PDB file of C-alpha atoms in Angstrom:
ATOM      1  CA  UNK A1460      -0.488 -20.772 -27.733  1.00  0.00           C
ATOM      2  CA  UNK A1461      -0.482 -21.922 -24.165  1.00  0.00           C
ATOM      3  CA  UNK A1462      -0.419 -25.397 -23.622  1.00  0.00           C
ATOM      4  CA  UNK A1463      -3.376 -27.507 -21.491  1.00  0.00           C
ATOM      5  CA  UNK A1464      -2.301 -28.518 -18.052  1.00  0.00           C
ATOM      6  CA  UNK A1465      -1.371 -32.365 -17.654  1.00  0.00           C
ATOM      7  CA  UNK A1466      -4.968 -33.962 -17.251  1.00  0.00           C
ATOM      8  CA  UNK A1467      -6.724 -30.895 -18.976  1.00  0.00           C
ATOM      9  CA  UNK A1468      -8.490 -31.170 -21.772  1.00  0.00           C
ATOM     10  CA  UNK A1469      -7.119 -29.100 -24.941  1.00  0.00           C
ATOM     11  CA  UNK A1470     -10.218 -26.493 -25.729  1.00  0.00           C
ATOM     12  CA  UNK A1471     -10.171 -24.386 -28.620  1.00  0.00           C
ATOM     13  CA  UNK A1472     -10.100 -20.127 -28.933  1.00  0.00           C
ATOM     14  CA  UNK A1473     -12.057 -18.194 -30.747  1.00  0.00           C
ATOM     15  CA  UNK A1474     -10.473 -14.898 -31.513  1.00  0.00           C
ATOM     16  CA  UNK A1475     -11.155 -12.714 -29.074  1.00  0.00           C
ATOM     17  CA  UNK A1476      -9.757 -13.359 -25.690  1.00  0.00           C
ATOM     18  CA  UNK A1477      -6.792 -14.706 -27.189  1.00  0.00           C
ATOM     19  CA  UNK A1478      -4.485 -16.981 -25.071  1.00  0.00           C
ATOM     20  CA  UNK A1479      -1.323 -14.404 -23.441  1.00  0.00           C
ATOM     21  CA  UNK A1480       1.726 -15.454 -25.551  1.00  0.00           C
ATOM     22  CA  UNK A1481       3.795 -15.749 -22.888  1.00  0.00           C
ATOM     23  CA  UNK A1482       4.564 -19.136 -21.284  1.00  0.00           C
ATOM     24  CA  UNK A1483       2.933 -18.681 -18.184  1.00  0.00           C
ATOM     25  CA  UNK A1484       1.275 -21.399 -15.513  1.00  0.00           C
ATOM     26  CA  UNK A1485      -2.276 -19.897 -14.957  1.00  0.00           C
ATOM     27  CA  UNK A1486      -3.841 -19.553 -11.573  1.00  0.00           C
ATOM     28  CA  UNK A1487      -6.860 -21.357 -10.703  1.00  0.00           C
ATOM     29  CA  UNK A1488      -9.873 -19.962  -9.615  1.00  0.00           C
ATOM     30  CA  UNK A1489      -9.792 -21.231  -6.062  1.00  0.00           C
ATOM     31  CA  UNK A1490      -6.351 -19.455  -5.310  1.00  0.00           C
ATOM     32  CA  UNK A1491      -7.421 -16.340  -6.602  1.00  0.00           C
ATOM     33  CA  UNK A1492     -10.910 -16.931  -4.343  1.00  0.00           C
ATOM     34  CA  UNK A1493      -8.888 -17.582  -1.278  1.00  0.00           C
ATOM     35  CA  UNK A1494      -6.426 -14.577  -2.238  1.00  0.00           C
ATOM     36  CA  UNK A1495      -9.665 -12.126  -1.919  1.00  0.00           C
ATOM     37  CA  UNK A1496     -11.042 -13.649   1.048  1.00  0.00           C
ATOM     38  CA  UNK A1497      -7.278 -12.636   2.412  1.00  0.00           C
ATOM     39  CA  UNK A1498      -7.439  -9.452   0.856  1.00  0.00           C
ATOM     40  CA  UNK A1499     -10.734  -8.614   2.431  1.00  0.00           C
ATOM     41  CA  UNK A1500      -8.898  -8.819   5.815  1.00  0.00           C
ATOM     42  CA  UNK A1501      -5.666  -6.896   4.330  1.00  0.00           C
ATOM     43  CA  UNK A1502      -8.099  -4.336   3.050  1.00  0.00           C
ATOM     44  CA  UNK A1503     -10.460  -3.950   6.869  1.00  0.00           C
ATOM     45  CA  UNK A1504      -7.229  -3.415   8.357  1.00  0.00           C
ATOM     46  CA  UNK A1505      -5.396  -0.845   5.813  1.00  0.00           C
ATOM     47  CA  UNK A1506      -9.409   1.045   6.496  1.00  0.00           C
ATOM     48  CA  UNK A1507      -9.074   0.842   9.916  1.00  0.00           C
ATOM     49  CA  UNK A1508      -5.697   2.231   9.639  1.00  0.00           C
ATOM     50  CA  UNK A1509      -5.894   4.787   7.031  1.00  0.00           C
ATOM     51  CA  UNK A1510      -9.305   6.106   9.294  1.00  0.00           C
ATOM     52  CA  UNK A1511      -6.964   6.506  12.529  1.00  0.00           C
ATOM     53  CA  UNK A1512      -4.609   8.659  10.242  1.00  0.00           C
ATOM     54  CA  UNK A1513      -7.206  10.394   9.166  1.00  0.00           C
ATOM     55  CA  UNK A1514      -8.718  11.348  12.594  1.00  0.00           C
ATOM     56  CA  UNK A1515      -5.294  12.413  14.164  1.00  0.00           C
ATOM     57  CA  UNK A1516      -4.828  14.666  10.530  1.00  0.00           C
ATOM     58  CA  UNK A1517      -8.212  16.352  10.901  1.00  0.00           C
ATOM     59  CA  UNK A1518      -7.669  16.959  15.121  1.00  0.00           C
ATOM     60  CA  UNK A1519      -4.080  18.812  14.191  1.00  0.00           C
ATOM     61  CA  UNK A1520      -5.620  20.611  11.193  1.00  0.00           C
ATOM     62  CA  UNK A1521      -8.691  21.483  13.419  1.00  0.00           C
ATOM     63  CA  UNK A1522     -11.121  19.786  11.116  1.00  0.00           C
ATOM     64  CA  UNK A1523     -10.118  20.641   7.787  1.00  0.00           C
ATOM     65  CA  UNK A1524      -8.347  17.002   7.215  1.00  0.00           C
ATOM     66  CA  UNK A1525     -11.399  15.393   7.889  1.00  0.00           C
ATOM     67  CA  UNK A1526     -12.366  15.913   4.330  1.00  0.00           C
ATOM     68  CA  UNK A1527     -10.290  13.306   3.749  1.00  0.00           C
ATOM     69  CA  UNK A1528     -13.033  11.143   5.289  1.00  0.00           C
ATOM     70  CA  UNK A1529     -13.657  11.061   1.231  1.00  0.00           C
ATOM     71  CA  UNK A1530     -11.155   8.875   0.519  1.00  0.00           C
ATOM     72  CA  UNK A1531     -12.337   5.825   2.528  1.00  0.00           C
ATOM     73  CA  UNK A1532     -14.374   4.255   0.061  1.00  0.00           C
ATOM     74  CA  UNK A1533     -11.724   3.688  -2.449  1.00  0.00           C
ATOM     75  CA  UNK A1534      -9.322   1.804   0.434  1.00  0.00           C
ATOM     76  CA  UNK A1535      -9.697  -1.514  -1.671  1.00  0.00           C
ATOM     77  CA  UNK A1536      -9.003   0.313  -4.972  1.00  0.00           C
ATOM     78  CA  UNK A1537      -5.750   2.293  -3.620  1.00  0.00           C
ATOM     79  CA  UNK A1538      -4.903  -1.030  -1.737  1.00  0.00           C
ATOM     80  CA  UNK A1539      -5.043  -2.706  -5.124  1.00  0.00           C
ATOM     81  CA  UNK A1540      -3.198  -0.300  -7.014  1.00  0.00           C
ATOM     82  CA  UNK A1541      -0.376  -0.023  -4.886  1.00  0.00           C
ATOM     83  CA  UNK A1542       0.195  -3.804  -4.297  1.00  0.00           C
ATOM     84  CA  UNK A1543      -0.683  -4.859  -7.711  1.00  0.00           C
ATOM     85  CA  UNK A1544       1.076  -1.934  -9.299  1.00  0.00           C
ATOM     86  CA  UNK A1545       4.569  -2.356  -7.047  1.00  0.00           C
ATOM     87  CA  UNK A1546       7.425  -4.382  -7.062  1.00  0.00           C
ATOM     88  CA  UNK A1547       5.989  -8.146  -6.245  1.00  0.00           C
ATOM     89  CA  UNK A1548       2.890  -7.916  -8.592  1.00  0.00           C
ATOM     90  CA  UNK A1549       0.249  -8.538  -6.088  1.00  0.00           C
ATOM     91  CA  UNK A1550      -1.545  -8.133  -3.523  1.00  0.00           C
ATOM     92  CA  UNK A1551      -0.806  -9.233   0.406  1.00  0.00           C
ATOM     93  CA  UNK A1552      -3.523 -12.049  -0.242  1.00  0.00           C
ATOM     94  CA  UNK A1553      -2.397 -12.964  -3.886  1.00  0.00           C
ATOM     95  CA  UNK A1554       0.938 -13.178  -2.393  1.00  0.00           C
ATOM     96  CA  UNK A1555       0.209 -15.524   0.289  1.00  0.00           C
ATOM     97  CA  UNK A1556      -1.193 -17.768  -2.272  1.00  0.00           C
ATOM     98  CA  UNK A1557       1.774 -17.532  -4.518  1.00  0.00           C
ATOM     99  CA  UNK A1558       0.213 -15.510  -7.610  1.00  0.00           C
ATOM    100  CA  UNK A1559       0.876 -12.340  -9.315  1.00  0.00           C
ATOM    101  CA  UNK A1560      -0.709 -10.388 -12.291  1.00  0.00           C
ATOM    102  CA  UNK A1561       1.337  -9.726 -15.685  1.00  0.00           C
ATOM    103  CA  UNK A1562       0.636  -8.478 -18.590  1.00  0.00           C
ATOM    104  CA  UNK A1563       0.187  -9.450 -22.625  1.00  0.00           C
ATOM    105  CA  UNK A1564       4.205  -9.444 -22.476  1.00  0.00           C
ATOM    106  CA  UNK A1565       4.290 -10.704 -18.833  1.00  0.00           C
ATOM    107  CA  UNK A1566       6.064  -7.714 -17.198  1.00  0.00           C
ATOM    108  CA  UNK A1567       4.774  -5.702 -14.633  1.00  0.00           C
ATOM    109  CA  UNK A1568       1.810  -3.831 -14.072  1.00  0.00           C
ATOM    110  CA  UNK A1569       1.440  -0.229 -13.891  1.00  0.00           C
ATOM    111  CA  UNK A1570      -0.428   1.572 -10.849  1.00  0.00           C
ATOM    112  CA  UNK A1571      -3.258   3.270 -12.797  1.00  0.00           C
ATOM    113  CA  UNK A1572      -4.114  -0.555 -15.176  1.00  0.00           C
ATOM    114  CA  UNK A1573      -4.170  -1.912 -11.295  1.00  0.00           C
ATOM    115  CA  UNK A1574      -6.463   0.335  -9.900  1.00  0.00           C
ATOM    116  CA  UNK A1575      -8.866   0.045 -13.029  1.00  0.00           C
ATOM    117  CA  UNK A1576      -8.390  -3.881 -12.726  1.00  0.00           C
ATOM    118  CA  UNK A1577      -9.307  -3.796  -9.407  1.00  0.00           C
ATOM    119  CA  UNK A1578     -12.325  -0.433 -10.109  1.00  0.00           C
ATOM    120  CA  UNK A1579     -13.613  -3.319 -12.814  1.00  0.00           C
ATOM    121  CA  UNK A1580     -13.782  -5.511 -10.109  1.00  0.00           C
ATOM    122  CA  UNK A1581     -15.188  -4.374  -7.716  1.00  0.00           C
ATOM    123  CA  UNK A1582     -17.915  -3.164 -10.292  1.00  0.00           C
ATOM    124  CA  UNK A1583     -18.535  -6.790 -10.953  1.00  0.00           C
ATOM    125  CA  UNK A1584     -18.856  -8.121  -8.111  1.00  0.00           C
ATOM    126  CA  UNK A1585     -21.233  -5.532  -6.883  1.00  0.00           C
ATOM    127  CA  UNK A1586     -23.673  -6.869  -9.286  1.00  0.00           C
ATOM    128  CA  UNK A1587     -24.751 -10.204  -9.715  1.00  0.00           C
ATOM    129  CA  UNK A1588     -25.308 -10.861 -13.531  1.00  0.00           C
ATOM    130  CA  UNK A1589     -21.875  -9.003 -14.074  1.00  0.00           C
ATOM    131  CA  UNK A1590     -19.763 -11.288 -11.685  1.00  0.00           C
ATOM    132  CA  UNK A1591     -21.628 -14.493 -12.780  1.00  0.00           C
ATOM    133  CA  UNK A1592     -20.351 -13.498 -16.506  1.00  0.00           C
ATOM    134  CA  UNK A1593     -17.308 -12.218 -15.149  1.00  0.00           C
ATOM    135  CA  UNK A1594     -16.932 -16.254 -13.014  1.00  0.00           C
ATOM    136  CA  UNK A1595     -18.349 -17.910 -16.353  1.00  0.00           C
ATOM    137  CA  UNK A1596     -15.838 -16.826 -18.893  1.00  0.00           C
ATOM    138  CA  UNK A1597     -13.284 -17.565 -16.047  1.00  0.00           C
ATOM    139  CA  UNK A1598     -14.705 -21.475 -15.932  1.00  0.00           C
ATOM    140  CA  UNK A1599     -15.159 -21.722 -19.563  1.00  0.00           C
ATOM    141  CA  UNK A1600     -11.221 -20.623 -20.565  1.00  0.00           C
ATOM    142  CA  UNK A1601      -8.503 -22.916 -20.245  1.00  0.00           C
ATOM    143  CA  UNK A1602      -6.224 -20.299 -19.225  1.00  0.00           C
ATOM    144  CA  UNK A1603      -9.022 -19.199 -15.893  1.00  0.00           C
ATOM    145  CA  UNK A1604      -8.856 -14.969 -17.308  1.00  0.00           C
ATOM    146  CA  UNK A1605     -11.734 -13.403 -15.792  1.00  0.00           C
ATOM    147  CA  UNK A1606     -13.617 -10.985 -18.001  1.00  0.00           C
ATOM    148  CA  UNK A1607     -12.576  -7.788 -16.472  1.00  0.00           C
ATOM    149  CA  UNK A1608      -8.622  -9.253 -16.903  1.00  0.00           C
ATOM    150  CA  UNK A1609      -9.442 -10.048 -20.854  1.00  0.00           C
ATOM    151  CA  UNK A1610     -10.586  -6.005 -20.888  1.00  0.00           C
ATOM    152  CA  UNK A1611      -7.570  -5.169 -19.531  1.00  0.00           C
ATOM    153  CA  UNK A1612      -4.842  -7.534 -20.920  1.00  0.00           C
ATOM    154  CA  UNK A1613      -4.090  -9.025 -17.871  1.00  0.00           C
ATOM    155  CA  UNK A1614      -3.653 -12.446 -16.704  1.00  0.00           C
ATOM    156  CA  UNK A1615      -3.408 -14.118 -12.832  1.00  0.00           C
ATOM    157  CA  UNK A1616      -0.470 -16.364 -12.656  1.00  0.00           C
ATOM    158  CA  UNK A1617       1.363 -18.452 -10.221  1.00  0.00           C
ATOM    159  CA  UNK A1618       4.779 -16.896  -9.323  1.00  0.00           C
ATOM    160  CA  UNK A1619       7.613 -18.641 -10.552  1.00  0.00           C
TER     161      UNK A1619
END
């Protein structure tokens, strides 16, 4: 069981949501608020960019790429999945604020658990009732899991 933080208090589990077994510092909540608020930005520009691609593909194809057009509003989700799902374990923003997401075992993520991490949400957050139970089960653990990461097995950590 993960230890409390010097000048946390010690609460107690019940059994579901178990604490991750491996040693790992958790993230706070602020740093991973801060990390979207970058990833917002990260995720207007890879829009912006993937749209330009998309124009110059449907002008050579005489049209017929524009049907890509459909891929637009899952930017954030691919942007997610790739970042989350590669080699450094986290997106441009949770980077910047020196986190990464792990797993029960604390190895890496794979692409398709990061886009339904980030699919979950995004789902949340869309509604309000979901993302305030999704932000209290994140106040009310000692280790800060969100609901949608205790669905998933997944934990935000600081990089070591």
């Amino acid at each position: 069981m993960l230890e409390a933080p010097p000048g946390y208090a010690s609460r107690p589990y019940s059994a579901y949501g178990a604490p991750m077994a491996v040693p790992v510092i958790r993230a706070s909540l602020g740093a991973r608020f801060v990390a979207y608020l970058l990833d917002i930005l990260f995720i207007i520009g890879f829009t912006a960019l993937l749209t330009l691609l998309i124009t110059i593909i449907g002008a050579l194809t005489f049209g017929l790429g524009w049907t890509l057009f459909a891929v637009l509003p899952a930017s954030g989700i691919l942007y997610s999945a790739v970042t989350v799902g590669g080699a450094s374990q986290g997106t441009w923003g949770m980077r910047m604020m020196g986190l990464r997401v792990v797993n029960q075992e604390g190895t890496r993520v794979d692409m398709i658990t990061a886009a339904i991490h980030a699919l979950l949400f995004y789902v949340a957050i869309s509604t309000f009732l979901l993302w305030a139970l999704d932000l209290v089960i994140g106040l009310v653990r000692s280790d800060r899991r969100l609901g949608h990461d205790l669905l998933l097995g997944l934990a935000v950590v600081r990089a070591a």
